[in-house]
XYZ file of C-alpha atoms in Angstrom:
427
model
C -93.004 233.763 -30.550
C -91.148 236.440 -31.616
C -87.461 234.837 -33.286
C -84.788 237.747 -33.414
C -84.036 239.611 -36.333
C -80.577 238.054 -37.220
C -77.989 241.169 -37.203
C -76.766 243.141 -40.361
C -73.030 242.708 -40.934
C -70.402 244.603 -41.403
C -67.800 243.690 -44.119
C -64.451 243.709 -42.227
C -62.023 246.515 -43.456
C -59.661 245.522 -46.140
C -59.562 244.406 -49.513
C -62.210 242.377 -50.684
C -61.756 238.943 -51.507
C -63.087 236.546 -54.948
C -64.288 232.764 -54.584
C -60.991 231.734 -54.970
C -59.102 233.966 -51.950
C -57.381 236.558 -53.726
C -58.547 239.573 -52.372
C -58.705 241.804 -55.599
C -57.109 245.468 -56.615
C -58.934 248.185 -55.463
C -59.670 250.569 -58.715
C -56.627 253.770 -58.696
C -58.700 257.757 -58.291
C -58.670 259.164 -62.228
C -57.407 262.461 -61.984
C -59.996 265.243 -63.404
C -58.040 265.185 -66.388
C -58.572 261.764 -67.265
C -62.468 261.911 -66.342
C -63.036 265.218 -68.618
C -61.093 262.738 -71.779
C -62.862 259.956 -70.856
C -66.198 262.106 -71.093
C -65.093 263.647 -73.863
C -63.969 259.939 -76.017
C -68.251 259.401 -75.340
C -69.883 262.521 -77.417
C -70.826 261.415 -80.581
C -69.690 265.067 -82.146
C -66.189 264.162 -80.443
C -66.097 260.824 -81.954
C -67.206 262.006 -86.060
C -64.388 264.946 -85.037
C -61.088 262.132 -84.032
C -62.204 259.712 -86.745
C -61.728 262.513 -89.026
C -58.077 263.365 -87.225
C -57.113 259.787 -87.440
C -58.374 259.732 -90.391
C -56.126 263.010 -91.356
C -52.422 261.174 -89.541
C -52.736 257.847 -91.222
C -52.864 259.915 -94.762
C -49.866 262.384 -93.357
C -48.112 258.936 -92.347
C -48.617 256.994 -95.158
C -48.543 259.215 -97.629
C -45.364 257.307 -99.708
C -46.984 254.218 -99.460
C -50.563 255.899 -100.619
C -49.556 258.459 -103.620
C -45.394 258.419 -104.734
C -44.437 258.018 -108.446
C -41.647 256.182 -107.199
C -42.101 252.281 -107.314
C -42.543 250.444 -103.950
C -40.644 247.837 -105.468
C -40.005 246.904 -108.713
C -37.141 244.348 -111.239
C -35.238 245.286 -113.568
C -34.305 243.449 -116.693
C -31.325 241.433 -115.573
C -34.109 240.859 -113.214
C -32.554 242.881 -110.054
C -35.158 244.232 -106.982
C -34.853 247.662 -105.641
C -37.509 249.820 -103.839
C -37.297 253.728 -105.275
C -40.182 254.778 -102.719
C -37.332 253.589 -99.948
C -34.277 255.714 -101.631
C -36.532 258.818 -101.958
C -37.648 258.501 -98.569
C -37.299 262.027 -97.013
C -36.435 262.873 -93.010
C -40.148 263.891 -92.944
C -40.644 260.587 -94.491
C -38.429 258.654 -91.669
C -39.035 261.008 -88.823
C -43.129 260.576 -89.208
C -43.387 256.493 -89.630
C -41.239 256.833 -85.977
C -43.368 259.220 -84.318
C -45.829 257.133 -85.242
C -44.631 253.909 -84.230
C -42.886 255.875 -81.132
C -46.501 256.960 -80.236
C -48.613 253.843 -80.691
C -46.498 252.427 -78.299
C -46.462 255.173 -75.399
C -50.714 254.656 -76.250
C -50.489 251.454 -74.315
C -48.364 252.635 -71.920
C -50.300 251.249 -68.247
C -50.837 255.312 -67.313
C -53.922 257.580 -66.633
C -55.106 259.211 -69.416
C -54.091 262.641 -69.366
C -50.243 261.131 -68.951
C -51.016 259.151 -71.396
C -52.306 262.180 -74.242
C -49.334 264.280 -73.320
C -45.784 261.117 -73.312
C -47.456 260.442 -76.574
C -46.964 263.869 -78.124
C -43.851 264.383 -75.960
C -42.667 261.213 -77.252
C -43.530 262.126 -81.120
C -42.085 265.122 -81.413
C -38.672 264.427 -79.513
C -38.717 261.149 -82.313
C -39.531 263.606 -85.866
C -37.101 265.773 -84.470
C -33.822 262.723 -83.772
C -35.063 259.984 -86.729
C -35.449 263.651 -89.023
C -32.048 264.969 -88.724
C -30.655 261.605 -87.946
C -31.650 260.491 -91.362
C -30.059 263.154 -93.166
C -26.709 262.197 -91.700
C -27.107 258.471 -92.458
C -27.487 259.470 -95.339
C -24.607 261.072 -95.417
C -26.398 264.892 -97.060
C -25.835 267.706 -94.728
C -28.115 269.364 -91.811
C -31.632 271.389 -93.314
C -30.635 270.917 -96.709
C -32.483 271.863 -99.565
C -33.995 268.536 -101.348
C -32.876 267.462 -104.656
C -34.168 267.567 -108.159
C -35.864 264.775 -108.961
C -36.870 263.380 -112.311
C -40.485 261.339 -111.929
C -41.308 260.274 -115.180
C -37.784 258.296 -115.098
C -39.662 255.460 -114.254
C -42.659 256.058 -116.522
C -39.945 255.844 -119.497
C -38.343 252.832 -118.435
C -41.636 251.018 -118.322
C -42.406 251.855 -121.483
C -39.424 250.722 -123.506
C -39.145 247.574 -121.518
C -36.184 248.528 -119.079
C -38.332 247.687 -116.021
C -39.659 243.911 -115.699
C -42.601 244.300 -113.783
C -43.267 247.039 -110.447
C -45.351 247.924 -107.644
C -46.665 251.385 -107.940
C -48.843 253.224 -105.067
C -52.816 252.819 -105.752
C -52.117 257.173 -106.014
C -48.832 256.488 -108.782
C -48.009 260.178 -109.429
C -45.997 262.182 -106.524
C -47.084 265.538 -105.432
C -44.198 267.635 -107.356
C -45.239 264.987 -110.799
C -45.827 267.615 -112.814
C -46.321 264.764 -115.619
C -44.492 266.575 -118.378
C -43.973 263.138 -120.306
C -47.893 263.622 -120.573
C -48.214 266.242 -122.288
C -50.329 269.424 -120.950
C -52.346 268.239 -118.025
C -52.640 271.133 -116.361
C -56.334 271.448 -114.693
C -58.200 268.409 -116.373
C -61.270 267.492 -114.885
C -61.771 264.079 -112.525
C -61.867 261.058 -114.196
C -60.396 257.677 -113.923
C -57.037 258.588 -114.002
C -57.073 261.411 -111.931
C -59.625 260.916 -109.017
C -59.698 264.579 -108.091
C -58.506 265.832 -110.894
C -55.131 267.781 -111.700
C -53.788 271.171 -110.688
C -52.966 274.097 -112.666
C -49.623 272.918 -112.556
C -50.322 269.333 -114.184
C -49.824 267.530 -110.773
C -52.212 264.901 -109.627
C -54.603 266.414 -106.947
C -55.208 263.285 -105.120
C -51.846 263.299 -104.467
C -51.414 266.973 -103.424
C -54.177 266.700 -101.095
C -53.280 263.562 -99.339
C -49.666 265.082 -99.023
C -50.788 268.760 -98.141
C -51.879 266.380 -94.775
C -48.887 266.369 -93.653
C -48.276 270.278 -94.002
C -51.785 271.220 -91.712
C -50.989 268.992 -89.257
C -47.625 270.060 -88.693
C -48.616 273.513 -88.689
C -51.264 273.171 -86.232
C -49.385 270.454 -83.404
C -45.622 271.434 -83.322
C -46.602 274.905 -83.385
C -49.676 274.330 -80.596
C -47.206 272.115 -78.786
C -45.041 274.870 -78.903
C -47.663 276.962 -77.259
C -48.813 274.958 -74.681
C -45.105 274.041 -73.226
C -44.232 277.988 -72.855
C -48.387 278.680 -71.511
C -47.729 276.180 -68.634
C -44.302 276.349 -67.447
C -45.372 280.504 -67.531
C -48.853 280.245 -65.763
C -47.485 277.599 -63.196
C -45.346 279.492 -61.926
C -47.780 282.789 -61.743
C -50.896 280.645 -60.274
C -47.688 278.901 -57.500
C -45.754 280.752 -56.517
C -47.882 284.635 -57.138
C -46.427 288.122 -55.732
C -44.149 289.480 -57.337
C -43.363 286.116 -60.825
C -47.379 286.400 -60.843
C -47.022 290.219 -61.100
C -43.813 289.962 -63.620
C -45.654 286.762 -65.760
C -49.023 289.429 -66.086
C -46.247 292.123 -67.374
C -45.503 289.879 -70.044
C -49.241 288.331 -70.452
C -49.916 291.952 -71.862
C -46.667 292.349 -73.984
C -47.233 289.236 -76.350
C -50.882 289.574 -75.795
C -50.737 293.463 -77.857
C -47.910 290.782 -80.383
C -51.006 290.681 -84.126
C -49.675 287.610 -85.148
C -51.203 287.193 -88.752
C -49.139 290.759 -89.731
C -45.579 289.418 -88.035
C -45.989 286.102 -90.227
C -47.332 288.573 -93.138
C -44.151 290.980 -92.227
C -41.979 287.583 -92.170
C -43.019 286.179 -95.160
C -42.377 290.101 -96.839
C -38.845 289.488 -95.476
C -38.075 286.401 -96.528
C -39.088 285.714 -99.733
C -37.427 281.939 -99.768
C -36.064 279.766 -97.231
C -33.817 281.769 -94.825
C -29.853 280.889 -94.195
C -28.683 280.489 -90.780
C -25.479 279.784 -91.813
C -23.801 278.938 -95.185
C -26.071 276.060 -96.699
C -28.200 275.534 -94.214
C -31.951 276.014 -95.253
C -34.204 276.935 -92.643
C -37.480 276.195 -94.150
C -39.833 278.418 -93.846
C -43.114 276.504 -92.659
C -40.412 275.699 -89.073
C -40.467 280.101 -88.732
C -43.980 279.606 -89.453
C -44.372 277.302 -86.515
C -41.840 279.300 -84.237
C -44.073 282.176 -84.997
C -47.397 280.663 -84.164
C -46.087 278.913 -81.482
C -43.834 281.489 -79.629
C -47.261 284.595 -79.656
C -49.954 281.770 -79.172
C -48.901 281.271 -75.571
C -51.002 283.850 -74.165
C -54.364 282.438 -73.361
C -53.134 278.646 -72.265
C -50.960 280.707 -69.942
C -54.412 282.263 -67.978
C -55.805 278.802 -67.852
C -53.395 277.400 -65.855
C -52.854 280.672 -63.997
C -56.154 280.370 -62.668
C -56.420 276.918 -62.344
C -53.543 276.565 -60.330
C -54.174 279.266 -57.702
C -57.518 277.520 -56.704
C -55.615 273.712 -56.285
C -52.448 275.638 -54.532
C -55.274 275.023 -51.890
C -55.682 271.978 -51.732
C -55.195 269.225 -49.445
C -52.709 267.368 -51.484
C -50.686 270.144 -51.947
C -50.082 271.051 -48.723
C -49.496 267.132 -48.452
C -47.046 267.351 -51.164
C -45.314 270.205 -49.306
C -45.045 269.013 -45.986
C -43.637 265.290 -47.535
C -40.620 267.850 -48.904
C -41.748 267.539 -52.572
C -39.926 269.221 -55.423
C -41.300 272.137 -56.432
C -41.825 270.677 -60.483
C -42.840 267.667 -58.901
C -45.604 269.650 -57.253
C -46.360 271.151 -60.263
C -45.982 269.130 -62.695
C -47.230 265.449 -61.038
C -49.725 266.857 -58.704
C -50.888 269.401 -59.874
C -50.558 269.573 -63.785
C -53.170 266.675 -64.050
C -56.399 268.462 -62.362
C -56.031 270.997 -64.362
C -55.104 270.233 -67.281
C -58.159 269.678 -68.561
C -59.553 273.753 -69.628
C -56.302 274.138 -71.337
C -56.648 270.966 -73.735
C -60.516 272.869 -74.965
C -58.375 276.040 -75.946
C -55.712 273.692 -77.514
C -57.872 271.815 -79.885
C -59.243 275.499 -80.874
C -55.164 276.640 -81.477
C -54.875 273.625 -83.673
C -57.591 275.037 -85.953
C -56.678 279.068 -85.553
C -52.693 277.966 -86.720
C -54.367 275.179 -89.820
C -56.169 278.871 -90.849
C -53.493 281.117 -90.452
C -51.158 278.593 -92.875
C -53.593 277.851 -95.438
C -54.218 282.340 -95.255
C -50.772 282.742 -95.836
C -50.052 279.549 -98.662
C -53.137 281.421 -100.736
C -51.715 284.594 -100.725
C -49.056 282.822 -101.858
C -46.369 283.332 -98.653
C -46.294 280.097 -97.891
C -44.498 277.323 -99.047
C -42.051 277.160 -101.889
C -42.753 273.861 -103.780
C -44.914 271.821 -101.199
C -48.315 270.864 -101.894
C -50.678 273.229 -99.455
C -54.427 272.763 -98.800
C -54.636 277.208 -99.345
C -51.883 276.996 -102.780
C -53.959 274.319 -104.212
C -56.854 276.818 -103.183
C -55.740 279.504 -104.550
C -54.971 277.927 -108.502
C -58.495 277.449 -108.912
C -59.469 281.128 -110.052
C -57.175 281.099 -113.298
C -55.563 283.968 -114.638
C -58.152 284.774 -116.872
C -60.379 284.235 -114.821
C -61.934 280.663 -115.816
C -63.013 278.607 -112.348
C -62.581 275.196 -111.739
C -64.281 273.646 -109.636
C -62.449 270.763 -108.109
C -59.590 272.789 -107.227
C -61.933 274.408 -104.751
C -64.246 272.099 -103.807
C -61.519 269.088 -102.184
C -59.109 271.427 -100.937
C -62.169 273.879 -99.134
C -63.922 270.931 -97.907
C -60.553 269.375 -96.259
C -59.619 272.542 -94.873
C -63.344 273.334 -93.295
C -63.637 269.988 -92.209
C -60.645 269.774 -90.485
C -61.394 273.274 -88.708
C -65.165 271.516 -87.742
C -63.722 268.405 -86.257
C -61.304 269.981 -83.800
C -64.189 272.180 -82.956
C -66.786 269.439 -82.866
C -63.740 268.047 -80.097
C -62.778 270.934 -78.280
C -67.279 271.522 -77.319
C -67.069 268.255 -76.591
C -64.546 268.668 -74.421
C -66.095 272.045 -72.964
C -69.418 269.935 -72.078
C -67.542 267.392 -70.311
C -65.958 270.404 -67.972
C -69.461 272.358 -67.550
C -71.135 270.476 -64.509
C -73.985 270.960 -65.499
C -74.172 268.761 -69.552
C -70.869 266.445 -69.000
C -73.550 264.180 -66.564
């Protein structure tokens, strides 16, 4: 007696249901950039590189709490509480705090990885630009004015005289511009328990200078690269989407800017503007701002070429034709539908661009053409060899190691992204 086989039943169409009868939500599609970033984060080299970059960001944001001559909190002899650290916060300090908080908030928003990353960069830079000048206006200072002269040894003298009852100092109780004049000649002291990394040629603490110099490196790299990205993505997207005379005009523009020697342009600017240039009477523009602008305005050619090539391919996709048929605007098609699927190669180039910008700033600072009276890794590195020919190993080792590790970390992240894009090695 044969029994008929039970026919296989196909599940009904529609959303699946769990045991309690509630339908489960289908997973949303992921953009190509989100997939690439996810694969990149899973690689060991990218994890090591990201760990170093995150450490630099934390040191840059919380530098006033880590290395500062001004006490975090103190009580005077009459019992009055005050926070000299808050009283001496600069616009950069306030802007970085606000940008860090805003970036953390955006980081946990329910967006795709690529859009979340772009939102973090955009919101962070926007907050930094708004809060920095706003901090000066709140304190009644002119915009972009030069910082006032600060006497760092006043707190040490007050504590020695008994004018301060107690004080809570930073883990490294020295500001980067504190020359320790009250302690005699402290120039080029070797590492010790008092100065963990020794002191530099001007007598300042090396550990404090190294921490605050991370701000300069990251600021030049991130802001200059962000300027290049915005320009390159916009011009490259228009070239790849419209083609025709727009592509022809953009190609000529690319040829012009690719012929500009960026390093020589920076050297020329430093030669003609030995100090901070003044655009208006009393309004001094720090040299670092002009360095960022020069690097950003001349470094967008590679990003434009990558975006143009991607958009030439994506403009023929079905979803782009559907968006056109639905009446979507050109900005929506370019930046909402096409960009998330074509930005992955640009992110690879951006990681190398940040490293190049950091090396350019370090090179100028090493030659003495960088910032004035501000700590920089290149400037510290130039102090390793004295005028008499004596070599100070600790002044050479720590800044050189910081530059090397930062560039290596960015290259590791870029290589991991490149492998994640390549279908032959992505899986």
